[in-house]
PDB file of C-alpha atoms in Angstrom:
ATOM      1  CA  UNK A  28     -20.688 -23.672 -69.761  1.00 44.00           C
ATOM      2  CA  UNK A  29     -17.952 -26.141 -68.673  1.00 47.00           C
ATOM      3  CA  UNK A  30     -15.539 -23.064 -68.810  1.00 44.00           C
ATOM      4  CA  UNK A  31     -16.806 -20.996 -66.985  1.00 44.00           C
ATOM      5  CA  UNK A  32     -17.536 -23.376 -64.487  1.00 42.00           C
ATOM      6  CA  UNK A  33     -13.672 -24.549 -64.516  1.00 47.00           C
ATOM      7  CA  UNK A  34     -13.194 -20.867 -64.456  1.00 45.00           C
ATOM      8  CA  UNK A  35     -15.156 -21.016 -61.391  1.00 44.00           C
ATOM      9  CA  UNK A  36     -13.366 -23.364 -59.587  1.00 47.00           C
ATOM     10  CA  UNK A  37      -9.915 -22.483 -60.178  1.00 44.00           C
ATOM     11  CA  UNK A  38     -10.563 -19.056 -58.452  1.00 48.00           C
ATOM     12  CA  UNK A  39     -12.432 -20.967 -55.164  1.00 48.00           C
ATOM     13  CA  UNK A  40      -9.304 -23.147 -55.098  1.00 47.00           C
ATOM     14  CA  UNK A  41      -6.946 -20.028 -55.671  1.00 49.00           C
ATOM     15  CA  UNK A  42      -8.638 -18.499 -52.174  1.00 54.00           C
ATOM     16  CA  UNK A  43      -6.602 -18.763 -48.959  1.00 52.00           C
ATOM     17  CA  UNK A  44      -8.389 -20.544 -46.009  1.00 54.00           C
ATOM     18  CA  UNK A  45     -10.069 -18.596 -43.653  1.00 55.00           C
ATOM     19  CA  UNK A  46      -7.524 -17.103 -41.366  1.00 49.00           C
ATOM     20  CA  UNK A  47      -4.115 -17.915 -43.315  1.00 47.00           C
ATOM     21  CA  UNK A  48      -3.825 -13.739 -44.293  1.00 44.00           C
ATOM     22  CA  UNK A  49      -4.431 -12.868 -40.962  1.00 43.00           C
ATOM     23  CA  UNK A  50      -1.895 -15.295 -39.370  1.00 43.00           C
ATOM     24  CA  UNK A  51       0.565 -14.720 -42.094  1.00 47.00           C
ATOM     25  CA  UNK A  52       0.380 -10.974 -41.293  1.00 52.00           C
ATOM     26  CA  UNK A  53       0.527 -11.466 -37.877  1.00 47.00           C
ATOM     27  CA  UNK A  54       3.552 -13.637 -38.047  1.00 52.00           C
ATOM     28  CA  UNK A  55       5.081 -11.260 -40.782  1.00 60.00           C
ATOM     29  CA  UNK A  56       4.864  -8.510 -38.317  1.00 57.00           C
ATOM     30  CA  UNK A  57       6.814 -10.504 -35.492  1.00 55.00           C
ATOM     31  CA  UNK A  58       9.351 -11.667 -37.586  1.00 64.00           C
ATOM     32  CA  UNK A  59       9.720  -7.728 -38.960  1.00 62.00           C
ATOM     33  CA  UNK A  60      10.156  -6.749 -35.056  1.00 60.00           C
ATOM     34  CA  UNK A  61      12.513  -9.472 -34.096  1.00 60.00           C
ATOM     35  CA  UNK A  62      14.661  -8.423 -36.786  1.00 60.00           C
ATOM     36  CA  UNK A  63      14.564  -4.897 -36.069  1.00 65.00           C
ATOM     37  CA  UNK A  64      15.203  -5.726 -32.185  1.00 58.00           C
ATOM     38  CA  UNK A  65      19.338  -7.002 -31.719  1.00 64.00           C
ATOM     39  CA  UNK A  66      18.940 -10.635 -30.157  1.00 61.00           C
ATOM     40  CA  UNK A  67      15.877 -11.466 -31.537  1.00 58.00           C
ATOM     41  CA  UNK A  68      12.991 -13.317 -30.257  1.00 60.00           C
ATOM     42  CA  UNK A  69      14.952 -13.225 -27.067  1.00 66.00           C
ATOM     43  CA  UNK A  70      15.669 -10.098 -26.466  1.00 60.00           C
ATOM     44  CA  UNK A  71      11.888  -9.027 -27.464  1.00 53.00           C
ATOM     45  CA  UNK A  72      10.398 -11.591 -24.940  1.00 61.00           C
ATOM     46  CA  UNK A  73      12.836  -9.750 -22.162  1.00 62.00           C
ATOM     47  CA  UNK A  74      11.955  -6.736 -23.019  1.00 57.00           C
ATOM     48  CA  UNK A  75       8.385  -7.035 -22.822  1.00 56.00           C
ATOM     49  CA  UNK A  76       8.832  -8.759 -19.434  1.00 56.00           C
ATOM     50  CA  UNK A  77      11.096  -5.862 -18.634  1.00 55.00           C
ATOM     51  CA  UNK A  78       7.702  -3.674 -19.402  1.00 51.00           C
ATOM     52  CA  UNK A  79       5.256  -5.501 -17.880  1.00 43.00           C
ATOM     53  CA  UNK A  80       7.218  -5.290 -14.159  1.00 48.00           C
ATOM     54  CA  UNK A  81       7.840  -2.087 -14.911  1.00 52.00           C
ATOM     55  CA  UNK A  82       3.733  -1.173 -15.294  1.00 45.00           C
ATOM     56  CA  UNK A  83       3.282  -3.930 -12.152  1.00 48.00           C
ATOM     57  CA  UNK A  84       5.912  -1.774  -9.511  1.00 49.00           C
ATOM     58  CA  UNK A  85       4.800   1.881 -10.803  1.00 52.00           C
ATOM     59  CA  UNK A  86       0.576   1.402 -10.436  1.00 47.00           C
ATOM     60  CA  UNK A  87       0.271  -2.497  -8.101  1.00 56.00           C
ATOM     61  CA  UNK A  88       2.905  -3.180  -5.901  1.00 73.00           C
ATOM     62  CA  UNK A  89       7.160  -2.155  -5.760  1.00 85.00           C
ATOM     63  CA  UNK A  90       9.520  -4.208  -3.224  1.00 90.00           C
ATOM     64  CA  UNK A  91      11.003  -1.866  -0.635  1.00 92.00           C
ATOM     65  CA  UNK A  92      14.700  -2.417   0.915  1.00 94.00           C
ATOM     66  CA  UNK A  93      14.973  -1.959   5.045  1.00 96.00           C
ATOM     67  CA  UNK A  94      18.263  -0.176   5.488  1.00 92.00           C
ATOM     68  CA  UNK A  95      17.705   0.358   9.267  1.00 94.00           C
ATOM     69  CA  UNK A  96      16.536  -1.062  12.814  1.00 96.00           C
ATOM     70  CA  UNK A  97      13.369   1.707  13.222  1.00 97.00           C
ATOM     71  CA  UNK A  98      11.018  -1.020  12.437  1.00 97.00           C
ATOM     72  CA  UNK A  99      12.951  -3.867  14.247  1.00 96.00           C
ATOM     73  CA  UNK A 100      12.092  -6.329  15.610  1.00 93.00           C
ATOM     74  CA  UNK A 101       8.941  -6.600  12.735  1.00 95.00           C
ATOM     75  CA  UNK A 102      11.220  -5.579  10.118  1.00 97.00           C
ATOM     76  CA  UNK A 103      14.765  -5.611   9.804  1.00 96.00           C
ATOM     77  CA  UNK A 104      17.839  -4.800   8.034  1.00 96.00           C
ATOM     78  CA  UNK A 105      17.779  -6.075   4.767  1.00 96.00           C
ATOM     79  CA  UNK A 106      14.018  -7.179   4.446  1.00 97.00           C
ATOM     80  CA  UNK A 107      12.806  -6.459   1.746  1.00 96.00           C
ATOM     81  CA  UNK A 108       8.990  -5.819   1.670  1.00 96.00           C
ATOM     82  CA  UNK A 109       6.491  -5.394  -1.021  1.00 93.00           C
ATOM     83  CA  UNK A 110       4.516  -2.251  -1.062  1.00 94.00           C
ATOM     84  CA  UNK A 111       0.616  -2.689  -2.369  1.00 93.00           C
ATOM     85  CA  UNK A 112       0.612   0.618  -4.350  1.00 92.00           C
ATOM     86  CA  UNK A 113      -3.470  -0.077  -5.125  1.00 91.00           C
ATOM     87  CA  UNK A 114      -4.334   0.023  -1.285  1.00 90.00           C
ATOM     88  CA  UNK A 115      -4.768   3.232  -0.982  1.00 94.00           C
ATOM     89  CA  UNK A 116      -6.111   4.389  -4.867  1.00 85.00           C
ATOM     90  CA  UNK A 117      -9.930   4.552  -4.598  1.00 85.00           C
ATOM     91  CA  UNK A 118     -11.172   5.976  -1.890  1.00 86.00           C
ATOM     92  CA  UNK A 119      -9.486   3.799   0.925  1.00 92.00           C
ATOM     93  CA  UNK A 120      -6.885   5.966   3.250  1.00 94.00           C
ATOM     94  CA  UNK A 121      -4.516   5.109   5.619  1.00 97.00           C
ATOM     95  CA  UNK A 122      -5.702   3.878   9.256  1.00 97.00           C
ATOM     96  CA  UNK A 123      -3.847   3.222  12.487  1.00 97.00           C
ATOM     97  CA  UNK A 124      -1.604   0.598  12.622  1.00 97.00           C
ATOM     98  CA  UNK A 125      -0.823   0.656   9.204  1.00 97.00           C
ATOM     99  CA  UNK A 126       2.728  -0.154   8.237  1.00 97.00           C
ATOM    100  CA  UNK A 127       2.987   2.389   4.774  1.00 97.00           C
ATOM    101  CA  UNK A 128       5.545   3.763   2.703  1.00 96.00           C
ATOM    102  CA  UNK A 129       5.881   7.704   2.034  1.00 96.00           C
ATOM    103  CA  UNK A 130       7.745  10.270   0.378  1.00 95.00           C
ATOM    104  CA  UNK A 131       9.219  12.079   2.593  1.00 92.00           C
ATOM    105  CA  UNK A 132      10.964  14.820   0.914  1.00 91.00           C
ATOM    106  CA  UNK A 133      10.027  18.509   2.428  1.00 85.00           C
ATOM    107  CA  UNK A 134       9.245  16.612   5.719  1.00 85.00           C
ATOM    108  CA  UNK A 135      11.741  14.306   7.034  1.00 89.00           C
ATOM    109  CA  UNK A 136      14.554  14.556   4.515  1.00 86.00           C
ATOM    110  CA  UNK A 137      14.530  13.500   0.624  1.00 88.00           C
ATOM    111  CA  UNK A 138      13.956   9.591  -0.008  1.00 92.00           C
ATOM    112  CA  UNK A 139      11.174   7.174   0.995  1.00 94.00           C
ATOM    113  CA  UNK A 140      10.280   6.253   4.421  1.00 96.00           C
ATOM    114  CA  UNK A 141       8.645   3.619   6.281  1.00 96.00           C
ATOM    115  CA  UNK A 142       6.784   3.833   9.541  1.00 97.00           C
ATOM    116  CA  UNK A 143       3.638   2.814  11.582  1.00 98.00           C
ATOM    117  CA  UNK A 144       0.551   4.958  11.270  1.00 98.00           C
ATOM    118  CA  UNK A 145      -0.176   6.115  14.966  1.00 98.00           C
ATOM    119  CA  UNK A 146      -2.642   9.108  14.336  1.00 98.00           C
ATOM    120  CA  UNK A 147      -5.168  10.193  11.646  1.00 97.00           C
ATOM    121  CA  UNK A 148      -6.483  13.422  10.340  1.00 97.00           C
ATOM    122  CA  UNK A 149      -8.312  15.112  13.489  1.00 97.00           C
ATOM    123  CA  UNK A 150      -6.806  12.980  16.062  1.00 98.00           C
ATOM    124  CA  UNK A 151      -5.426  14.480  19.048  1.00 98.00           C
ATOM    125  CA  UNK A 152      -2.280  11.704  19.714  1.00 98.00           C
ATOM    126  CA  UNK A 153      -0.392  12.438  23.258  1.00 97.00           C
ATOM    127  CA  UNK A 154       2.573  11.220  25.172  1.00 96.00           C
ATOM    128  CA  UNK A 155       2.009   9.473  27.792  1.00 95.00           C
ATOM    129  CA  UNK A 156      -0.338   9.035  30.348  1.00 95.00           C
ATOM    130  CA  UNK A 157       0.530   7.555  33.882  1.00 94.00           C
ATOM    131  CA  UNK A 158       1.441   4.158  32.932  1.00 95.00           C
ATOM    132  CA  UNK A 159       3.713   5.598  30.260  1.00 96.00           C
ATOM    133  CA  UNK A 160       1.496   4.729  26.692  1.00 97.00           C
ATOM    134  CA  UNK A 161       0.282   6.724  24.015  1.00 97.00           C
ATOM    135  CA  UNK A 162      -2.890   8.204  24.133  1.00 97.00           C
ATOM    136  CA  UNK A 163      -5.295   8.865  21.090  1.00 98.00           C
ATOM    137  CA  UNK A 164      -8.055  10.714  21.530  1.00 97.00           C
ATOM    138  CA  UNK A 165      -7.854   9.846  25.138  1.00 96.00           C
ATOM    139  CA  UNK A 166      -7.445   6.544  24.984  1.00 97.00           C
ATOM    140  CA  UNK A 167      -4.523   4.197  25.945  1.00 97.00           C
ATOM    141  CA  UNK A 168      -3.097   1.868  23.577  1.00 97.00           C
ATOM    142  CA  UNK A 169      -1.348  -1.031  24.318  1.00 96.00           C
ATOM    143  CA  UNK A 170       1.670  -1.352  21.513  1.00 97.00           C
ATOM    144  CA  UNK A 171       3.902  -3.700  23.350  1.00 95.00           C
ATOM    145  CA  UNK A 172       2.729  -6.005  21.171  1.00 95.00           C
ATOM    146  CA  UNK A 173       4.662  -4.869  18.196  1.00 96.00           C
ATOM    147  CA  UNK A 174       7.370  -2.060  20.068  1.00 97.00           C
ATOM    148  CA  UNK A 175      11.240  -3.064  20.332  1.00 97.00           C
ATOM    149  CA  UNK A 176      11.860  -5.448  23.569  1.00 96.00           C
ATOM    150  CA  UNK A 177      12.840  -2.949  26.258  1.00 96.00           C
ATOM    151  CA  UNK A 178      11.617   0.499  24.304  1.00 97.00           C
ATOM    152  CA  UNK A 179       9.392   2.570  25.445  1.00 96.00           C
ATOM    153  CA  UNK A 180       6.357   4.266  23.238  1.00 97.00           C
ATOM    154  CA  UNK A 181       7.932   7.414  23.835  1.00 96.00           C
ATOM    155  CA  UNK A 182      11.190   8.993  25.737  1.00 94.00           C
ATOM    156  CA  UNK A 183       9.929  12.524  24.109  1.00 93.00           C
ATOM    157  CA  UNK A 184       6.921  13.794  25.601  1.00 95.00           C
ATOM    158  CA  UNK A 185       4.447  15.380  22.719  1.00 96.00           C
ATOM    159  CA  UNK A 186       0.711  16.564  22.809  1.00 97.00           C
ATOM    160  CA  UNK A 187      -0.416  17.085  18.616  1.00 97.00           C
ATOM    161  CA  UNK A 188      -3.285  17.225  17.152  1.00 97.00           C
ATOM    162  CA  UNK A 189      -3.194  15.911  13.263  1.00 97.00           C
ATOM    163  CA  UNK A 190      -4.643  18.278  10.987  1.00 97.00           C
ATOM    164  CA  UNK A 191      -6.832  16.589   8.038  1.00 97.00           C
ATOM    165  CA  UNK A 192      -5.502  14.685   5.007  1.00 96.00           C
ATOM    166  CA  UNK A 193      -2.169  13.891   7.281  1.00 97.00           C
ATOM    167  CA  UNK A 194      -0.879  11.222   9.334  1.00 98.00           C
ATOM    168  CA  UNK A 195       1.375  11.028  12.567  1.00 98.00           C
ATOM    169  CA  UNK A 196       3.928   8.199  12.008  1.00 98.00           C
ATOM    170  CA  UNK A 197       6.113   6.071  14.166  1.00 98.00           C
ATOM    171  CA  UNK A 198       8.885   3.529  13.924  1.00 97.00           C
ATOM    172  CA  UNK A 199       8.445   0.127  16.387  1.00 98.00           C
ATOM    173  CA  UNK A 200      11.901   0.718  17.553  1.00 98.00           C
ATOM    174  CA  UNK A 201      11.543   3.857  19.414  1.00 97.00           C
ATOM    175  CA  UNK A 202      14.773   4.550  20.562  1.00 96.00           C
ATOM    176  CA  UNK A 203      16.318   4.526  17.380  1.00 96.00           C
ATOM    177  CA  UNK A 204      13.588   5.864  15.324  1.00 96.00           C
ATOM    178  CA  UNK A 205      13.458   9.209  12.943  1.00 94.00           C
ATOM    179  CA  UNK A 206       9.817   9.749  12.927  1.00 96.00           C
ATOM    180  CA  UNK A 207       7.215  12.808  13.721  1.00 97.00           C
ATOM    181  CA  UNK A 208       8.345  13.502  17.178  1.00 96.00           C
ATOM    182  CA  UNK A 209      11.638  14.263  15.539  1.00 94.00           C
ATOM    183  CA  UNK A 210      10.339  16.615  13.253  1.00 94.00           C
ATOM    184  CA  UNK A 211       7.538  18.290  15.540  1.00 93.00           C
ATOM    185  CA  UNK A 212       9.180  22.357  14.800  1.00 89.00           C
ATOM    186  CA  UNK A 213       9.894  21.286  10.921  1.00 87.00           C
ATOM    187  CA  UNK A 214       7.720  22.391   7.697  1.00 85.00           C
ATOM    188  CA  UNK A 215       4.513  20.634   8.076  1.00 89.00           C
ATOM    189  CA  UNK A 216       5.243  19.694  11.623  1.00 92.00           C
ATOM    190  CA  UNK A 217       6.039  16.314  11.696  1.00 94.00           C
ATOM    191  CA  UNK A 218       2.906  15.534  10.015  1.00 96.00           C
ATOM    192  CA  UNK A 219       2.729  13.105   6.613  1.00 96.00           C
ATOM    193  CA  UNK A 220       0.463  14.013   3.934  1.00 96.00           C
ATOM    194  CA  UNK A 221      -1.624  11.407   3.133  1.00 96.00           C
ATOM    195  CA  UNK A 222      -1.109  12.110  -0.329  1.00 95.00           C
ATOM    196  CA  UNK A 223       2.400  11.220  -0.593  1.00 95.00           C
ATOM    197  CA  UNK A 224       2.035   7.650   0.853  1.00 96.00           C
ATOM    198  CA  UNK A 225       3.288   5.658  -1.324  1.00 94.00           C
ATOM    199  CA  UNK A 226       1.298   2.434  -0.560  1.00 95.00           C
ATOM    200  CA  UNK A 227       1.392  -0.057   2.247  1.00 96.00           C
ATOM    201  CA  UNK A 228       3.469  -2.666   3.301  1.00 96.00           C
ATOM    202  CA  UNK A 229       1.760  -6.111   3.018  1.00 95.00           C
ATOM    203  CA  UNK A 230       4.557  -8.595   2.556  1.00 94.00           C
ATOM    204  CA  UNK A 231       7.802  -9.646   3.723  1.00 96.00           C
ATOM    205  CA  UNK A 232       9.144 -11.484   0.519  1.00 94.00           C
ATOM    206  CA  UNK A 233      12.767 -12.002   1.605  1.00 94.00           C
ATOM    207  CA  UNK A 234      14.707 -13.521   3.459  1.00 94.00           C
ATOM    208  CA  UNK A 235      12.816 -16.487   2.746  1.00 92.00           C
ATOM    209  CA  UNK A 236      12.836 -17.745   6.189  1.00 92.00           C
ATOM    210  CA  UNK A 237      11.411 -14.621   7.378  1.00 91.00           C
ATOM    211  CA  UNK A 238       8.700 -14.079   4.603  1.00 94.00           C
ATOM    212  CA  UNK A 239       4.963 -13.317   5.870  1.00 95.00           C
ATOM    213  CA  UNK A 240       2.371 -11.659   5.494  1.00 94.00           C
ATOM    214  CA  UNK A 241       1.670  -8.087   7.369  1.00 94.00           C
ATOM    215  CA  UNK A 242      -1.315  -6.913   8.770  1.00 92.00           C
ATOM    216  CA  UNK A 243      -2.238  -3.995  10.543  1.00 94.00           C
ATOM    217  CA  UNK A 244      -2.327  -3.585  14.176  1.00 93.00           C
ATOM    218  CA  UNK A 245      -4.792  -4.297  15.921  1.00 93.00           C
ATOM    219  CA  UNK A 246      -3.985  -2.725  19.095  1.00 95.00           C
ATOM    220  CA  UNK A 247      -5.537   1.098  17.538  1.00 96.00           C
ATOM    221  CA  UNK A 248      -9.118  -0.586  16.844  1.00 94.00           C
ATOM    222  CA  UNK A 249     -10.521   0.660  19.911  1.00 93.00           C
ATOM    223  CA  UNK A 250      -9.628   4.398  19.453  1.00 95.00           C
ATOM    224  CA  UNK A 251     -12.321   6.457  19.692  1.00 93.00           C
ATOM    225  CA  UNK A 252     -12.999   9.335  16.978  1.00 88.00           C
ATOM    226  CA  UNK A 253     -12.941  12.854  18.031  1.00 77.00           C
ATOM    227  CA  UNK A 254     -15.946  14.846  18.845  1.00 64.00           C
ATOM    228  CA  UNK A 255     -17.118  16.595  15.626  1.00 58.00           C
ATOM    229  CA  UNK A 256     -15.169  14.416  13.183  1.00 58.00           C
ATOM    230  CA  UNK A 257     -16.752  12.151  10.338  1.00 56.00           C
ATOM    231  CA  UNK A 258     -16.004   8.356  10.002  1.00 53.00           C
ATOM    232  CA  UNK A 259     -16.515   6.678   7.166  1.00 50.00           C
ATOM    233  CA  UNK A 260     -17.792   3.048   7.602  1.00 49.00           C
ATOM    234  CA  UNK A 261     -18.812  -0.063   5.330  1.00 47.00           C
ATOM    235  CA  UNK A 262     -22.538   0.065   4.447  1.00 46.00           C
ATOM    236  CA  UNK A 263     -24.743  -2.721   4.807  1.00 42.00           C
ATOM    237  CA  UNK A 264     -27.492  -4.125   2.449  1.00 40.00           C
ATOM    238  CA  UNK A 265     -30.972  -2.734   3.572  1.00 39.00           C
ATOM    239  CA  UNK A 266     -28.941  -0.424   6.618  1.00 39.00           C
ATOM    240  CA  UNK A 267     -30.405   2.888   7.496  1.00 34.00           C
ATOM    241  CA  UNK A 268     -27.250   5.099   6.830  1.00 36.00           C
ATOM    242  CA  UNK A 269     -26.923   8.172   4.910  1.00 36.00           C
ATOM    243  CA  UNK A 270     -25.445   7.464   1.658  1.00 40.00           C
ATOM    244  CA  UNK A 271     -26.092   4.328  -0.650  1.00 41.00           C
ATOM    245  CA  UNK A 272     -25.912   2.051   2.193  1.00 40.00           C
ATOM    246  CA  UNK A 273     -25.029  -0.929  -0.175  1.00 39.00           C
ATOM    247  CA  UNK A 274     -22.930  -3.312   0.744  1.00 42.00           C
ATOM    248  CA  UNK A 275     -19.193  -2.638   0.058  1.00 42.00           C
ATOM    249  CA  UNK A 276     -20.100   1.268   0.106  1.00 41.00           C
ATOM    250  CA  UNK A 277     -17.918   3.895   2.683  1.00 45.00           C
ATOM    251  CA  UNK A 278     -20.602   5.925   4.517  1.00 45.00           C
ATOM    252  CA  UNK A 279     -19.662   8.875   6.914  1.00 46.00           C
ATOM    253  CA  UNK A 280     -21.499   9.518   9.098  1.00 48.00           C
ATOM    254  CA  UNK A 281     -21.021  12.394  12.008  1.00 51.00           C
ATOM    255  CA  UNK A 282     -20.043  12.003  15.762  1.00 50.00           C
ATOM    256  CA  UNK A 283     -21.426  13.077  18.460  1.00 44.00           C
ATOM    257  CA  UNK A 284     -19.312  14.456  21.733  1.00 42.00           C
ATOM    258  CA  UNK A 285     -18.316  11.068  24.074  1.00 42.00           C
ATOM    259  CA  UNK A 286     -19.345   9.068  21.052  1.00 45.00           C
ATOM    260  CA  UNK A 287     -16.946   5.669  20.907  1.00 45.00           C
ATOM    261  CA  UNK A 288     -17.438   4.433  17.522  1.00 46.00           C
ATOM    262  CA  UNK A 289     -15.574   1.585  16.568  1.00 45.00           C
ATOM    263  CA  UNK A 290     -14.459   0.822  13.437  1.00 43.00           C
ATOM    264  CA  UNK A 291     -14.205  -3.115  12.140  1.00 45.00           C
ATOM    265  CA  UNK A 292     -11.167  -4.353  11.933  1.00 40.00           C
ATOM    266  CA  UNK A 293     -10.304  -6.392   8.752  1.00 42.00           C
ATOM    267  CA  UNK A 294     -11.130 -10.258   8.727  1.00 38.00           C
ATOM    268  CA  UNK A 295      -7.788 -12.003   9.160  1.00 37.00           C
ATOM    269  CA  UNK A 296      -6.289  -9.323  11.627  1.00 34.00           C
ATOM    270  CA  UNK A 297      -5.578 -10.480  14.886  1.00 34.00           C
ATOM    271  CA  UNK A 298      -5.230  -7.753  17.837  1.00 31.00           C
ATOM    272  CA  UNK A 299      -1.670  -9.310  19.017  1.00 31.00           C
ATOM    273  CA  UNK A 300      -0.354  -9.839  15.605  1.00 29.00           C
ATOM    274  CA  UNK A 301       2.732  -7.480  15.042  1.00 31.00           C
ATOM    275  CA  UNK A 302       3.220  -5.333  12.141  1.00 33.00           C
ATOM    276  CA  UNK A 303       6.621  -3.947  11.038  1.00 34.00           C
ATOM    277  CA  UNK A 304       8.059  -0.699   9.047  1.00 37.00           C
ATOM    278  CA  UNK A 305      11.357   0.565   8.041  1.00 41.00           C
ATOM    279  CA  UNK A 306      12.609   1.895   4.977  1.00 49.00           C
ATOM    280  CA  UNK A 307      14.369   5.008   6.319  1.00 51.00           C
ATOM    281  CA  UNK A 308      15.706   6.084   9.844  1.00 56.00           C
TER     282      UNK A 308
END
């Protein structure tokens, strides 16, 4: 009897403590990579940094150089922004005043571009009425806020109407600006699909001094939607919509002819505050 029970406690003693094999393996792995890598425990931490803003600028957000005045005096040579590549992923699109970044390539020359979203899918965007500014579905807007000192909305007198799933874009500084009036008789005709925006521009991160935060114009949130056209809107708790009508939900709901529904504009948005683009011409 006193053997076995020796034998019996030599083999509890001979057990590792609970989570020393696990630990040990995990540890023997590391050490296994870190010898395989050149540089060691070094070079592995960089490179998994290295991945990690790699995943962070391809899916959440990528900084964005300004290489020209289009966008001045919001944004200018040599800013470089950061572009919020989840603004525009689930179900969210692009609305006027928006500041976003797009592949332009087929449209307005390979690369990416930056400009100011001025019309929407089914708006009918002119230039100009009598006191010289842009008209949206007949409506005025005022964009001195935000345009060049001494531009004016347009030198080039246009009457489009944006076909679905597209946007018409502008820079801020008119005069010096490659944007959809420019390319009015080319492929798509001067029209962005909203499919190859690339994201929006939310921050200026550099030059420190002239970091902030961007925020879409406010001077399009009393456009009127067309005639005919459907608007989707934030549902409301206990709302009589058609759709879920819960809060947070997009419900679209049709207009009627002389209808002037007004979409909310964001908390934190402020009607004079100016917005800026630029990436390309």
């Amino acid at each position: 009897m006193d053997t076995e029970a020796q034998q019996t406690e030599r083999d509890r003693s001979s057990r590792p403590a609970p989570g020393t094999v696990e630990g040990r393996s995990r540890f023997a792995l590391v050490s296994r990579i870190t010898e395989w890598v050149p540089g060691g425990r070094i070079s592995l931490a960089l490179l998994l940094c290295l991945v990690f803003l790699l995943l962070i600028s391809t899916f959440v957000v990528r900084p964005f150089q300004i290489p020209s005045g289009s966008m001045e005096n919001g944004l200018r040579i040599g800013d470089r922004v950061l572009v919020n590549r989840l603004a525009y992923r689930f179900g969210a699109e692009p609305q006027r005043g928006d500041v976003v970044v797009f592949d332009g390539s087929g449209y307005f020359g390979d690369g990416d571009y930056i400009k100011r979203v001025v019309g929407v899918g089914g708006d009918h965007v002119v230039c100009c009425d009598k006191k010289g500014r842009i008209e949206v579905n007949g409506r005025s807007v005022d964009e001195s806020g935000f345009l060049y000192p001494g531009d004016v909305p347009s030198s080039v007198p246009f009457d489009v109407e944006v076909p679905e799933g597209t946007l018409f874009v502008l820079g801020d500084h008119r005069s010096v600006s490659s944007d959809s009036r420019d390319h009015l008789g080319s492929p798509g005709g001067g029209m962005i699909p909203v499919e190859d925006v690339l994201g929006r521009a939310d921050w200026i991160i550099w030059p420190a001094a002239h970091a902030t935060r961007l925020h879409r114009a406010g001077a399009y949130a009393r456009v009127p939607v067309r005639a005919g056209a459907e608007v989707s809107v934030p549902g409301r708790a206990g709302a009589e919509e058609s759709g879920p009508g819960r809060a947070g939900s997009q419900v679209s709901v049709p207009v009627r002819a002389g209808a002037d529904v007004r979409v909310p504009v964001p908390s934190g948005v402020d009607a004079g505050v100016r917005a800026v683009e630029g990436a390309h011409g």
